Short mmCIF file of C-alpha atoms in Angstrom, two decimals:
data_model
loop_
_atom_site.label_atom_id
_atom_site.label_comp_id
_atom_site.label_asym_id
_atom_site.label_seq_id
_atom_site.Cartn_x
_atom_site.Cartn_y
_atom_site.Cartn_z
CA GLU A 692 -20.66 88.30 9.72
CA PRO A 693 -19.15 84.80 8.91
CA GLU A 694 -18.72 84.11 5.17
CA VAL A 695 -17.56 81.47 2.76
CA THR A 696 -14.22 82.38 1.13
CA GLN A 697 -12.70 80.95 -1.92
CA THR A 698 -9.16 81.04 -3.44
CA PRO A 699 -7.86 81.93 -5.90
CA SER A 700 -10.33 84.42 -7.41
CA HIS A 701 -9.14 83.61 -10.88
CA GLN A 702 -7.16 80.63 -12.08
CA VAL A 703 -5.67 80.35 -15.53
CA THR A 704 -4.45 76.95 -16.65
CA GLN A 705 -3.52 74.96 -19.81
CA MET A 706 -5.70 72.18 -20.98
CA GLY A 707 -4.73 68.88 -19.46
CA GLN A 708 -3.26 70.43 -16.36
CA GLU A 709 -4.56 69.72 -12.84
CA VAL A 710 -6.12 72.45 -10.78
CA ILE A 711 -7.25 72.65 -7.13
CA LEU A 712 -9.90 75.14 -6.15
CA ARG A 713 -9.98 75.95 -2.43
CA CYS A 714 -12.83 76.93 -0.20
CA VAL A 715 -13.15 77.78 3.51
CA PRO A 716 -16.76 77.17 4.55
CA ILE A 717 -18.39 78.88 7.53
CA SER A 718 -16.75 77.50 10.60
CA ASN A 719 -19.67 75.66 12.22
CA HIS A 720 -21.15 74.37 9.02
CA LEU A 721 -21.19 70.68 8.29
CA TYR A 722 -22.59 70.39 4.72
CA PHE A 723 -20.56 71.55 1.73
CA TYR A 724 -21.23 71.97 -1.90
CA TRP A 725 -19.68 72.88 -5.22
CA TYR A 726 -21.61 74.55 -8.06
CA ARG A 727 -20.31 75.87 -11.37
CA GLN A 728 -21.59 78.54 -13.70
CA ILE A 729 -20.52 78.75 -17.26
CA LEU A 730 -20.46 82.29 -18.50
CA GLY A 731 -24.00 83.59 -19.14
CA GLN A 732 -25.67 80.37 -17.95
CA LYS A 733 -27.32 79.22 -14.86
CA VAL A 734 -25.66 77.86 -11.68
CA GLU A 735 -25.32 74.00 -11.76
CA PHE A 736 -24.87 71.66 -9.03
CA LEU A 737 -21.73 69.55 -8.98
CA VAL A 738 -21.38 67.74 -5.65
CA SER A 739 -22.46 67.78 -2.00
CA PHE A 740 -20.24 66.57 0.77
CA TYR A 741 -20.84 65.56 4.44
CA ASN A 742 -18.96 63.64 7.09
CA ASN A 743 -15.97 63.12 4.74
CA GLU A 744 -17.82 61.61 2.03
CA ILE A 745 -19.87 62.57 -1.09
CA SER A 746 -23.62 62.73 -0.52
CA GLU A 747 -24.63 63.30 -4.04
CA LYS A 748 -23.06 64.25 -7.35
CA SER A 749 -24.30 65.40 -10.76
CA GLU A 750 -23.56 63.85 -14.12
CA ILE A 751 -21.07 66.69 -14.67
CA PHE A 752 -18.98 65.42 -11.65
CA ASP A 753 -17.18 62.64 -13.49
CA ASP A 754 -13.94 60.82 -12.75
CA GLN A 755 -11.88 64.00 -13.48
CA PHE A 756 -13.29 65.64 -10.51
CA SER A 757 -12.77 65.00 -6.86
CA VAL A 758 -13.35 66.71 -3.55
CA GLU A 759 -11.62 66.70 -0.26
CA ARG A 760 -11.78 68.19 3.15
CA PRO A 761 -8.06 67.88 3.97
CA ASP A 762 -8.21 69.50 7.46
CA GLY A 763 -10.98 71.13 9.64
CA SER A 764 -11.30 74.22 7.62
CA ASN A 765 -10.61 73.76 3.93
CA PHE A 766 -12.78 72.09 1.31
CA THR A 767 -11.23 71.61 -2.10
CA LEU A 768 -12.31 70.80 -5.65
CA LYS A 769 -9.72 69.10 -7.85
CA ILE A 770 -9.94 68.70 -11.60
CA ARG A 771 -7.33 66.19 -12.67
CA SER A 772 -7.05 67.00 -16.41
CA THR A 773 -8.74 70.17 -17.33
CA LYS A 774 -10.72 70.62 -20.53
CA LEU A 775 -11.69 73.70 -22.40
CA GLU A 776 -15.32 73.19 -21.39
CA ASP A 777 -14.33 73.29 -17.69
CA SER A 778 -13.95 77.00 -17.97
CA ALA A 779 -16.54 78.58 -15.68
CA MET A 780 -17.06 80.14 -12.30
CA TYR A 781 -16.95 77.57 -9.48
CA PHE A 782 -18.85 78.42 -6.30
CA CYS A 783 -18.46 76.74 -2.99
CA ALA A 784 -21.38 76.80 -0.60
CA SER A 785 -21.95 75.53 2.97
CA THR A 786 -24.85 74.99 5.31
CA ARG A 787 -25.14 74.32 8.97
CA GLY A 788 -27.65 71.51 8.86
CA GLN A 789 -29.11 69.02 6.55
CA GLY A 790 -32.68 70.10 6.83
CA SER A 791 -34.52 71.41 3.73
CA TYR A 792 -34.83 74.85 5.18
CA ASN A 793 -31.14 75.52 6.02
CA GLU A 794 -29.75 78.40 3.85
CA GLN A 795 -26.84 77.57 1.70
CA PHE A 796 -24.25 80.32 1.88
CA PHE A 797 -22.17 80.88 -1.24
CA GLY A 798 -18.62 82.02 -1.64
CA PRO A 799 -17.56 84.65 -4.17
CA GLY A 800 -16.33 82.09 -6.64
CA THR A 801 -13.21 81.20 -8.47
CA ARG A 802 -13.15 81.92 -12.20
CA LEU A 803 -11.46 79.06 -14.00
CA THR A 804 -10.04 79.71 -17.41
CA VAL A 805 -8.73 76.73 -19.45
CA LEU A 806 -6.59 77.65 -22.44
CA GLY B 920 -37.36 66.10 -15.45
CA GLU B 921 -35.32 68.63 -13.51
CA SER B 922 -35.86 72.11 -14.63
CA VAL B 923 -36.56 75.45 -13.09
CA GLY B 924 -36.73 78.16 -15.64
CA LEU B 925 -37.70 81.77 -16.11
CA HIS B 926 -40.10 83.49 -18.51
CA LEU B 927 -38.07 86.75 -19.07
CA PRO B 928 -34.27 86.91 -19.51
CA THR B 929 -34.01 90.64 -19.09
CA LEU B 930 -36.16 93.16 -17.29
CA SER B 931 -35.67 96.95 -17.50
CA VAL B 932 -37.50 99.14 -14.99
CA GLN B 933 -37.46 102.72 -13.91
CA GLU B 934 -36.16 103.56 -10.43
CA GLY B 935 -39.04 103.68 -8.00
CA ASP B 936 -41.20 101.23 -10.02
CA ASN B 937 -42.10 97.73 -8.77
CA SER B 938 -40.38 94.82 -10.41
CA ILE B 939 -41.81 91.32 -10.97
CA ILE B 940 -39.54 88.44 -11.86
CA ASN B 941 -41.08 85.06 -12.79
CA CYS B 942 -40.00 81.56 -12.51
CA ALA B 943 -41.51 78.09 -13.34
CA TYR B 944 -40.49 74.80 -11.74
CA SER B 945 -41.25 71.31 -12.90
CA ASN B 946 -41.04 69.04 -9.74
CA SER B 947 -44.34 69.09 -7.95
CA ALA B 948 -42.77 67.31 -4.95
CA SER B 949 -40.38 70.30 -4.20
CA ASP B 950 -41.24 71.92 -1.01
CA TYR B 951 -38.78 74.76 -0.67
CA PHE B 952 -37.80 77.63 -2.97
CA ILE B 953 -35.26 80.42 -2.78
CA TRP B 954 -34.61 83.57 -4.67
CA TYR B 955 -31.01 84.59 -5.06
CA LYS B 956 -29.41 87.81 -6.32
CA GLN B 957 -26.13 87.72 -8.11
CA GLU B 958 -24.10 90.85 -8.70
CA SER B 959 -21.37 91.02 -11.16
CA GLY B 960 -18.27 89.09 -10.01
CA LYS B 961 -19.98 87.73 -6.89
CA GLY B 962 -21.63 84.55 -5.76
CA PRO B 963 -25.36 84.08 -5.27
CA GLN B 964 -26.80 85.99 -2.35
CA PHE B 965 -29.88 84.82 -0.53
CA ILE B 966 -32.83 87.22 -0.80
CA ILE B 967 -35.94 85.31 0.35
CA ASP B 968 -37.33 81.87 0.58
CA ILE B 969 -40.65 80.19 0.82
CA ARG B 970 -41.89 76.74 1.88
CA SER B 971 -44.57 75.00 -0.03
CA ASN B 972 -47.12 75.24 2.72
CA MET B 973 -47.21 79.00 2.05
CA ASP B 974 -48.29 80.97 -0.96
CA LYS B 975 -46.78 84.31 0.02
CA ARG B 976 -43.91 85.60 2.04
CA GLN B 977 -42.80 89.14 2.58
CA GLY B 978 -39.38 90.54 3.36
CA GLN B 979 -37.97 94.03 3.28
CA ARG B 980 -39.20 95.45 -0.17
CA VAL B 981 -39.42 91.87 -1.49
CA THR B 982 -42.33 89.54 -1.71
CA VAL B 983 -42.23 85.95 -3.02
CA LEU B 984 -45.44 84.40 -4.34
CA LEU B 985 -45.83 80.65 -4.75
CA ASN B 986 -48.60 79.05 -6.97
CA LYS B 987 -48.32 75.26 -6.59
CA THR B 988 -51.16 74.63 -8.97
CA VAL B 989 -49.17 75.88 -11.94
CA LYS B 990 -45.78 75.51 -10.34
CA HIS B 991 -44.88 79.10 -10.60
CA LEU B 992 -42.86 81.47 -8.51
CA SER B 993 -42.55 85.16 -8.52
CA LEU B 994 -40.32 87.70 -6.86
CA GLN B 995 -41.72 91.16 -6.42
CA ILE B 996 -39.39 94.10 -5.59
CA ALA B 997 -41.06 97.21 -4.47
CA ALA B 998 -39.69 100.66 -5.18
CA THR B 999 -36.82 99.27 -7.14
CA GLN B 1000 -33.50 101.01 -6.64
CA PRO B 1001 -30.30 101.17 -8.77
CA GLY B 1002 -28.68 98.83 -6.24
CA ASP B 1003 -31.14 96.19 -7.19
CA SER B 1004 -29.58 95.82 -10.55
CA ALA B 1005 -28.37 92.27 -10.79
CA VAL B 1006 -29.21 88.84 -12.03
CA TYR B 1007 -31.94 87.13 -10.12
CA PHE B 1008 -32.22 83.26 -9.87
CA CYS B 1009 -34.96 81.20 -8.49
CA ALA B 1010 -33.74 77.84 -7.10
CA GLU B 1011 -35.55 74.83 -5.87
CA LYS B 1012 -34.10 72.64 -3.11
CA ARG B 1013 -34.31 68.97 -3.71
CA ASN B 1014 -34.54 66.75 -0.64
CA ARG B 1015 -35.00 63.07 -0.38
CA ILE B 1016 -38.73 63.39 -1.29
CA SER B 1017 -38.12 65.58 -4.39
CA GLY B 1018 -35.02 63.74 -5.52
CA GLY B 1019 -31.73 64.88 -3.82
CA TYR B 1020 -29.83 65.57 -0.78
CA ASN B 1021 -30.50 69.26 -0.50
CA LYS B 1022 -28.88 70.29 -3.72
CA LEU B 1023 -30.20 73.46 -5.34
CA ILE B 1024 -31.70 73.41 -8.82
CA PHE B 1025 -31.31 76.84 -10.36
CA GLY B 1026 -33.30 78.57 -12.98
CA ALA B 1027 -31.80 80.41 -15.88
CA GLY B 1028 -31.70 83.89 -14.39
CA THR B 1029 -33.26 87.22 -15.20
CA ARG B 1030 -31.17 90.35 -15.41
CA LEU B 1031 -32.82 93.22 -13.75
CA ALA B 1032 -31.68 96.67 -15.09
CA VAL B 1033 -32.76 99.73 -13.09
CA HIS B 1034 -32.69 103.06 -14.93
CA PRO B 1035 -32.75 106.43 -13.21
#
């Protein structure tokens, strides 16, 4: 069964450093998402991406964040200068179509720890 | 506002009992809702969904009920098993009508603990 994969599973970084979180969505999917989950809290939407551009972003997704689909398979989230409060699980998700009833498939997540 | 929340943060049940997890949502224009299960160290896993033109939908051992009048969702798990132990989230999908481009708005989560 196809699945969303994410690497690394755990990333530890120093405050102020740049990190890139990587995702490989399901191969025939066209819509991509990043969510984050601070420990013990709910999952929060960050950004959606389609046709090589951002469709929507939340207030969390400020200028320190960027997304890219550098090739036909990867979808990345970059944080330019990490802050302590960026420590969280980051989930990538993908969906085949844009319709409301298309299921979003989630990856296993990357745990980001900012020291 | 944008909020989807839960009434109970933790639910403990005996194996074999039925479980009911509740959720409230705020946007009356929302037309699609999903329940996700999250096991420790994993991403959210789809369980069951329901569209706003329905008030009940059944899956294998799970049932979702939607009450649009009071903006309330519930997930019922029949004959709860130890493997059901996880955190359960309700989510509301926001589309152009309800204010989004298919982003999911998640509730706070309920931890289900199943005891033998």
